[in-house]
Amino acid sequence: MNASKKRSYSGALLAGLVILTKSTKVIAALKVLKFGKPLITLISMLVSAVLYGIWLGPWFGVGLVLMIFVHEMGHVIALRLKGMETPGPVFIPFLGAAIFVPAFKDRDTEAFVGYGGPLLGSIGALACFAAWYWTGQKSEILLLVSYVGIFINIFNLIPISPLDGGRITQAVGTWFKYIGLAILLAYTVFARQPSLLIIWVLVLDGFDGLTLWLRPAIAGFLGLMMAIFMALGYSGQPWWLDIFDCVLVSLFVVMFLSKDMVRSKKGEQEEVGDRPYPPQGIRMKWLAYYLGLAVLLSGVIVLQGQFLPDKVKGNTEQTTSTPTLIQ
């Protein structure tokens, strides 16, 4: 494979990982959309594929959108199995995709729906990996799409809300979210990607009952730090996407301010969820399902790393240690 082709694959992989750090759950948390008919899903998929393709290359752009689609359809199928109707996912370029659901009345149902995305998404990514192997390991794009697909699902298994891992482990115990914070902190330090701070801002929404004005203050500080690091060149994405991320964080700050204005007028803290935990047997079941999938995906992504092109490996290591611009 020639050098220009290797650089193309390298940029595609690294850019895909940068996109993923925003999580497919960010736009869902904003709840700014309430539609998603099949035509909307199709059109938004096509628009996202075209825009990703311009930046990452057409085949990788299509593959990334399909991996996100399969993941989100896992949630849709799980919801319908539980008797809850929901439209298909709506794709938002450079944010992922969103589905909109009513509040879950019990922890077991939330865990079931949360598990559906990583489960089906992992099956889709593993299918790409198998196709790459069975075709004589000649199609590097299949390998890279599978690799990013596995990463999408393993990242979403971090046990903290609103990521899928948080939705699954909330049926086991609230202490899991502190493990999730530790994992997210370790990954943030390892990746050194400023846009990861968006996830930290998003995570704040899951901590009910914080002191008034504390969440918007923390969110604003994280947004400021993100903008400074981006301005210093510690961003692995185009400048216009840096601006987009800063605007996104600003929207979250406004959202937290609005929430606290309402709380201040009421003179009370936010209500903390008091849903009862399921029986011990069900809790252990979800713990086993969660750990089983997490261990499986961890093993697969380590295995896939051995087959990635050398140029991709080298640039991946560089991205985690020094500022790198992906163009």
C-alpha positions as semicolon CSV with decimal commas, in nm:
position;residue;x (nm);y (nm);z (nm)
1;M;0,000;0,000;0,000
2;N;0,147;0,338;-0,097
3;A;0,221;0,615;0,152
4;S;-0,070;0,841;0,053
5;K;-0,315;0,556;0,094
6;K;-0,173;0,475;0,438
7;R;-0,210;0,840;0,543
8;S;-0,570;0,833;0,423
9;Y;-0,651;0,526;0,631
10;S;-0,464;0,669;0,929
11;G;-0,657;0,994;0,914
12;A;-0,984;0,810;0,872
13;L;-0,929;0,592;1,176
14;L;-0,810;0,871;1,404
15;A;-1,085;1,108;1,293
16;G;-1,342;0,835;1,356
17;L;-1,214;0,795;1,711
18;V;-1,229;1,172;1,765
19;I;-1,590;1,179;1,645
20;L;-1,672;0,893;1,877
21;T;-1,547;1,078;2,185
22;K;-1,851;1,301;2,159
23;S;-2,062;0,985;2,196
24;T;-2,378;0,908;2,007
25;K;-2,564;1,012;2,324
26;V;-2,473;1,383;2,324
27;I;-2,749;1,500;2,093
28;A;-3,001;1,276;2,271
29;A;-2,924;1,455;2,596
30;L;-3,008;1,790;2,439
31;K;-3,352;1,657;2,339
32;V;-3,391;1,924;2,073
33;L;-3,559;1,693;1,826
34;K;-3,883;1,501;1,861
35;F;-3,919;1,332;1,526
36;G;-3,770;1,043;1,339
37;K;-3,992;0,890;1,073
38;P;-3,823;0,640;0,839
39;L;-3,770;0,905;0,571
40;I;-3,604;1,137;0,823
41;T;-3,378;0,852;0,935
42;L;-3,280;0,772;0,576
43;I;-3,218;1,134;0,474
44;S;-3,019;1,211;0,789
45;M;-2,810;0,896;0,734
46;L;-2,731;0,998;0,377
47;V;-2,638;1,354;0,478
48;S;-2,413;1,224;0,756
49;A;-2,249;0,970;0,524
50;V;-2,175;1,241;0,266
51;L;-2,029;1,482;0,522
52;Y;-1,824;1,212;0,694
53;G;-1,714;1,093;0,350
54;I;-1,585;1,438;0,250
55;W;-1,370;1,445;0,561
56;L;-1,281;1,078;0,613
57;G;-1,317;0,922;0,270
58;P;-1,640;0,787;0,115
59;W;-1,619;0,421;0,216
60;F;-1,511;0,492;0,571
61;G;-1,786;0,754;0,602
62;V;-2,049;0,503;0,492
63;G;-1,905;0,238;0,724
64;L;-1,905;0,471;1,024
65;V;-2,268;0,570;0,967
66;L;-2,369;0,203;0,934
67;M;-2,192;0,114;1,259
68;I;-2,378;0,394;1,441
69;F;-2,706;0,289;1,276
70;V;-2,671;-0,075;1,384
71;H;-2,591;0,036;1,739
72;E;-2,893;0,265;1,761
73;M;-3,124;0,005;1,607
74;G;-3,024;-0,225;1,893
75;H;-3,190;0,024;2,126
76;V;-3,494;0,057;1,899
77;I;-3,544;-0,321;1,884
78;A;-3,504;-0,350;2,262
79;L;-3,763;-0,077;2,317
80;R;-4,013;-0,246;2,089
81;L;-3,955;-0,581;2,257
82;K;-4,060;-0,407;2,579
83;G;-4,373;-0,274;2,412
84;M;-4,257;0,085;2,378
85;E;-4,290;0,259;2,044
86;T;-4,012;0,482;1,925
87;P;-3,923;0,628;1,586
88;G;-3,599;0,536;1,415
89;P;-3,276;0,719;1,492
90;V;-3,209;1,070;1,368
91;F;-2,851;1,130;1,252
92;I;-2,679;1,457;1,331
93;P;-2,346;1,499;1,148
94;F;-2,045;1,502;1,384
95;L;-2,268;1,422;1,684
96;G;-2,379;1,070;1,602
97;A;-2,746;0,974;1,620
98;A;-3,036;0,998;1,862
99;I;-3,347;0,810;1,958
100;F;-3,609;0,949;2,193
101;V;-3,780;0,743;2,459
102;P;-4,007;0,802;2,758
103;A;-3,867;0,785;3,111
104;F;-3,806;0,429;3,225
105;K;-4,024;0,325;3,517
106;D;-3,798;0,045;3,638
107;R;-3,427;-0,027;3,635
108;D;-3,454;-0,366;3,465
109;T;-3,620;-0,217;3,155
110;E;-3,363;0,061;3,132
111;A;-3,081;-0,193;3,152
112;F;-3,247;-0,406;2,882
113;V;-3,277;-0,112;2,644
114;G;-2,928;0,014;2,727
115;Y;-2,778;-0,328;2,655
116;G;-2,949;-0,358;2,316
117;G;-2,727;-0,097;2,149
118;P;-2,384;-0,238;2,240
119;L;-2,505;-0,594;2,181
120;L;-2,632;-0,542;1,826
121;G;-2,358;-0,292;1,752
122;S;-2,094;-0,545;1,855
123;I;-2,251;-0,812;1,636
124;G;-2,235;-0,573;1,339
125;A;-1,871;-0,482;1,404
126;L;-1,775;-0,848;1,452
127;A;-1,949;-0,931;1,122
128;C;-1,724;-0,677;0,946
129;F;-1,420;-0,832;1,115
130;A;-1,527;-1,179;1,001
131;A;-1,585;-1,050;0,646
132;W;-1,236;-0,900;0,645
133;Y;-1,087;-1,232;0,756
134;W;-1,289;-1,448;0,516
135;T;-1,200;-1,227;0,218
136;G;-0,833;-1,298;0,270
137;Q;-0,756;-0,995;0,492
138;K;-0,730;-0,776;0,182
139;S;-0,990;-0,508;0,255
140;E;-0,835;-0,271;0,508
141;I;-1,146;-0,057;0,510
142;L;-1,346;-0,350;0,654
143;L;-1,087;-0,388;0,928
144;L;-1,089;-0,018;1,013
145;V;-1,469;0,005;1,012
146;S;-1,485;-0,300;1,238
147;Y;-1,220;-0,153;1,468
148;V;-1,405;0,176;1,506
149;G;-1,734;-0,014;1,544
150;I;-1,589;-0,214;1,834
151;F;-1,454;0,108;1,983
152;I;-1,795;0,276;1,955
153;N;-1,953;-0,001;2,159
154;I;-1,676;-0,046;2,416
155;F;-1,664;0,331;2,476
156;N;-2,039;0,336;2,529
157;L;-1,998;0,060;2,790
158;I;-1,819;0,298;3,028
159;P;-2,046;0,259;3,334
160;I;-2,168;0,613;3,373
161;S;-2,490;0,776;3,254
162;P;-2,591;0,875;2,988
163;L;-2,362;0,621;2,819
164;D;-2,508;0,274;2,770
165;G;-2,283;0,128;3,037
166;G;-2,442;0,362;3,291
167;R;-2,790;0,257;3,184
168;I;-2,698;-0,108;3,227
169;T;-2,512;-0,084;3,557
170;Q;-2,769;0,141;3,724
171;A;-2,962;-0,184;3,774
172;V;-2,666;-0,323;3,971
173;G;-2,577;-0,032;4,201
174;T;-2,517;0,343;4,202
175;W;-2,155;0,285;4,307
176;F;-2,080;0,179;3,949
177;K;-2,086;0,541;3,831
178;Y;-1,774;0,614;4,036
179;I;-1,596;0,332;3,855
180;G;-1,718;0,495;3,534
181;L;-1,569;0,829;3,640
182;A;-1,234;0,662;3,708
183;I;-1,237;0,490;3,368
184;L;-1,334;0,810;3,190
185;L;-1,059;1,001;3,372
186;A;-0,799;0,739;3,277
187;Y;-0,907;0,747;2,913
188;T;-0,908;1,128;2,906
189;V;-0,550;1,138;3,036
190;F;-0,446;0,866;2,791
191;A;-0,613;1,015;2,483
192;R;-0,528;1,382;2,553
193;Q;-0,813;1,489;2,329
194;P;-0,979;1,819;2,436
195;S;-1,314;1,727;2,280
196;L;-1,346;1,452;2,543
197;L;-1,436;1,727;2,790
198;I;-1,778;1,737;2,621
199;I;-1,845;1,396;2,773
200;W;-1,750;1,530;3,117
201;V;-1,998;1,814;3,073
202;L;-2,264;1,568;2,962
203;V;-2,197;1,342;3,261
204;L;-2,281;1,629;3,498
205;D;-2,646;1,590;3,408
206;G;-2,649;1,250;3,579
207;F;-2,551;1,386;3,921
208;D;-2,880;1,494;4,076
209;G;-2,897;1,714;4,379
210;L;-2,575;1,910;4,329
211;T;-2,555;2,252;4,490
212;L;-2,729;2,526;4,293
213;W;-2,514;2,682;4,021
214;L;-2,239;2,422;4,069
215;R;-2,312;2,231;3,750
216;P;-2,318;2,533;3,518
217;A;-1,999;2,661;3,686
218;I;-1,818;2,330;3,635
219;A;-1,950;2,301;3,279
220;G;-1,832;2,653;3,199
221;F;-1,487;2,583;3,343
222;L;-1,454;2,260;3,143
223;G;-1,565;2,440;2,829
224;L;-1,308;2,713;2,886
225;M;-1,031;2,455;2,940
226;M;-1,138;2,274;2,623
227;A;-1,123;2,595;2,419
228;I;-0,777;2,681;2,559
229;F;-0,634;2,337;2,479
230;M;-0,781;2,355;2,129
231;A;-0,632;2,700;2,074
232;L;-0,293;2,567;2,183
233;G;-0,311;2,300;1,914
234;Y;-0,397;1,995;2,125
235;S;-0,688;1,898;1,902
236;G;-0,698;1,613;1,655
237;Q;-0,974;1,758;1,442
238;P;-1,035;2,049;1,199
239;W;-1,067;2,400;1,341
240;W;-1,431;2,431;1,238
241;L;-1,517;2,119;1,440
242;D;-1,338;2,273;1,740
243;I;-1,567;2,576;1,710
244;F;-1,868;2,347;1,679
245;D;-1,768;2,167;2,001
246;C;-1,728;2,494;2,189
247;V;-2,077;2,600;2,080
248;L;-2,211;2,263;2,194
249;V;-2,060;2,304;2,541
250;S;-2,206;2,654;2,558
251;L;-2,552;2,506;2,495
252;F;-2,501;2,267;2,786
253;V;-2,400;2,554;3,013
254;V;-2,719;2,737;2,917
255;M;-2,918;2,419;2,980
256;F;-2,772;2,381;3,331
257;L;-2,830;2,749;3,406
258;S;-3,194;2,717;3,299
259;K;-3,242;2,412;3,520
260;D;-3,092;2,587;3,822
261;M;-3,301;2,898;3,764
262;V;-3,610;2,679;3,793
263;R;-3,471;2,506;4,102
264;S;-3,385;2,840;4,260
265;K;-3,739;2,972;4,213
266;K;-3,880;2,656;4,366
267;G;-3,635;2,674;4,652
268;E;-3,553;2,305;4,631
269;Q;-3,297;2,065;4,492
270;E;-3,361;1,838;4,196
271;E;-3,545;1,521;4,276
272;V;-3,319;1,222;4,306
273;G;-3,448;0,906;4,143
274;D;-3,581;0,659;4,401
275;R;-3,669;0,362;4,179
276;P;-3,627;0,034;4,366
277;Y;-3,354;-0,206;4,260
278;P;-3,455;-0,536;4,100
279;P;-3,408;-0,864;4,292
280;Q;-3,054;-0,985;4,355
281;G;-3,073;-1,247;4,082
282;I;-3,160;-0,990;3,816
283;R;-2,886;-0,756;3,938
284;M;-2,628;-1,032;3,910
285;K;-2,760;-1,119;3,564
286;W;-2,699;-0,766;3,437
287;L;-2,356;-0,759;3,600
288;A;-2,264;-1,083;3,421
289;Y;-2,401;-0,960;3,086
290;Y;-2,217;-0,630;3,120
291;L;-1,882;-0,779;3,220
292;G;-1,910;-1,054;2,958
293;L;-1,960;-0,810;2,670
294;A;-1,695;-0,569;2,801
295;V;-1,433;-0,845;2,830
296;L;-1,522;-0,983;2,485
297;L;-1,490;-0,647;2,314
298;S;-1,168;-0,567;2,498
299;G;-1,015;-0,891;2,373
300;V;-1,133;-0,830;2,016
301;I;-0,999;-0,475;1,997
302;V;-0,659;-0,591;2,124
303;L;-0,661;-0,865;1,859
304;Q;-0,757;-0,620;1,585
305;G;-0,478;-0,386;1,687
306;Q;-0,226;-0,647;1,575
307;F;-0,361;-0,631;1,220
308;L;-0,385;-0,254;1,180
309;P;-0,147;-0,101;0,921
310;D;0,183;0,011;1,076
311;K;0,121;0,371;0,972
312;V;-0,211;0,371;1,160
313;K;-0,047;0,224;1,472
314;G;0,228;0,483;1,468
315;N;-0,004;0,778;1,429
316;T;-0,238;0,640;1,695
317;E;0,050;0,632;1,944
318;Q;0,151;0,984;1,841
319;T;-0,200;1,114;1,892
320;T;-0,200;0,997;2,253
321;S;0,129;1,166;2,337
322;T;0,164;1,487;2,130
323;P;-0,067;1,737;1,961
324;T;-0,167;1,606;1,617
325;L;-0,376;1,767;1,347
326;I;-0,574;1,533;1,126
327;Q;-0,620;1,677;0,780
